[in-house]
């Protein structure tokens, strides 16, 4: 047996991460709606679906800001996406609407990516003896 080629891996990744019949089939019977009301449970699939509907627009804007950064039109110390969006707005590369859209989009992306984000002392047995070598 040969391992799958990279092209096949890319094709499969695209099929399950975009709005496709393969993804629909895989999600058949899964809970895909967002929680509503006070105390609602967040649903990662619903969050991803929310991002998916605006993916094409966001992708164009990510490319626009990345291209401007590569051309030196944005400050070189604007390393985080949020910093680049603000710099792009100041440089008239983004409109106010585009910058606001990307702020909101990136906030949802960041929320999805920080699934295992715990406080520094979360797992300490004796919190009195902790030494925080990197205080915020």
XYZ file of C-alpha atoms in Angstrom:
136
model
C 0.000 0.000 0.000
C 1.166 3.498 -0.772
C 0.307 6.392 1.455
C -2.178 8.907 -0.018
C -0.652 11.631 -2.163
C -0.687 15.217 -0.931
C -3.197 16.138 -3.635
C -5.666 13.624 -2.240
C -5.113 14.922 1.299
C -5.764 18.499 0.121
C -8.873 17.390 -1.759
C -10.215 15.582 1.310
C -9.412 18.507 3.619
C -11.245 20.869 1.279
C -14.244 18.525 1.031
C -14.711 18.366 4.798
C -13.930 21.997 5.556
C -16.071 23.670 2.893
C -19.761 23.542 2.105
C -19.780 20.281 0.124
C -21.881 17.117 -0.247
C -19.156 15.151 1.586
C -19.364 17.485 4.583
C -23.155 17.362 4.557
C -23.063 13.569 4.597
C -20.543 13.484 7.442
C -22.653 15.908 9.495
C -25.973 14.148 8.854
C -27.524 13.563 12.258
C -25.035 15.812 14.066
C -26.071 18.754 16.239
C -25.351 21.743 13.994
C -27.474 24.523 15.489
C -26.251 27.241 17.813
C -27.297 27.271 21.436
C -29.807 29.969 22.262
C -30.810 31.755 25.434
C -29.248 32.103 28.847
C -26.936 29.250 29.776
C -26.893 27.850 26.234
C -24.152 25.398 25.331
C -21.870 26.624 22.557
C -21.709 24.343 19.553
C -18.370 24.273 17.704
C -19.994 22.945 14.533
C -22.460 25.841 14.535
C -19.563 28.270 15.056
C -17.687 26.721 12.146
C -20.798 26.876 9.967
C -21.088 30.570 10.855
C -17.516 31.107 9.689
C -18.027 28.970 6.606
C -20.792 31.149 5.200
C -18.444 34.160 5.140
C -15.250 32.280 4.273
C -14.930 33.527 0.688
C -15.281 37.173 1.723
C -12.840 36.733 4.602
C -10.345 34.890 2.408
C -10.252 37.785 -0.075
C -9.679 40.264 2.743
C -6.980 38.109 4.363
C -5.200 38.019 0.985
C -5.616 41.766 0.540
C -4.024 42.548 3.915
C -1.276 39.932 3.472
C -0.373 41.366 0.070
C -0.250 44.896 1.501
C 1.965 43.672 4.340
C 4.326 41.932 1.895
C 4.578 45.123 -0.196
C 5.554 47.121 2.910
C 2.326 49.119 2.961
C 1.696 48.050 6.568
C 4.056 48.322 9.552
C 6.409 45.363 9.847
C 5.594 45.057 13.559
C 1.918 44.377 12.752
C 2.340 40.649 13.295
C -1.120 39.641 14.499
C -4.132 39.668 12.180
C -5.952 42.173 14.383
C -3.006 44.586 14.177
C -2.887 44.218 10.410
C -6.616 44.928 10.083
C -6.233 48.157 12.056
C -3.148 49.168 10.062
C -4.995 48.376 6.806
C -7.846 50.632 7.908
C -5.445 53.470 8.743
C -3.683 53.039 5.374
C -7.023 53.105 3.493
C -6.492 49.533 2.304
C -9.617 48.409 4.188
C -12.881 50.283 4.427
C -14.501 50.664 7.855
C -16.955 47.915 6.918
C -14.184 45.533 5.843
C -12.188 46.172 9.028
C -15.254 45.625 11.219
C -16.154 42.441 9.350
C -12.622 41.084 9.802
C -12.535 42.021 13.512
C -15.709 40.033 14.099
C -14.635 37.135 11.877
C -11.210 36.867 13.492
C -12.769 36.981 16.987
C -14.844 33.886 16.180
C -11.806 32.158 14.640
C -9.740 32.903 17.752
C -12.529 31.657 20.014
C -12.643 28.386 18.096
C -8.863 27.955 18.231
C -8.533 28.510 21.990
C -10.465 25.424 23.048
C -7.893 24.317 25.626
C -7.096 27.702 27.136
C -6.672 27.416 30.914
C -5.524 29.866 33.589
C -1.874 29.537 34.629
C -2.670 27.969 38.014
C -5.584 25.767 36.908
C -3.906 22.423 37.603
C -1.732 23.350 40.577
C -2.239 21.290 43.731
C -0.868 23.925 46.086
C -1.457 27.364 44.619
C 0.427 29.055 47.490
C 3.757 27.707 46.218
C 3.360 28.743 42.568
C 5.958 30.991 41.010
C 4.705 32.744 37.869
C 7.836 33.355 35.783
C 5.862 35.092 33.071
C 3.270 37.334 34.760
C 0.971 39.226 32.427
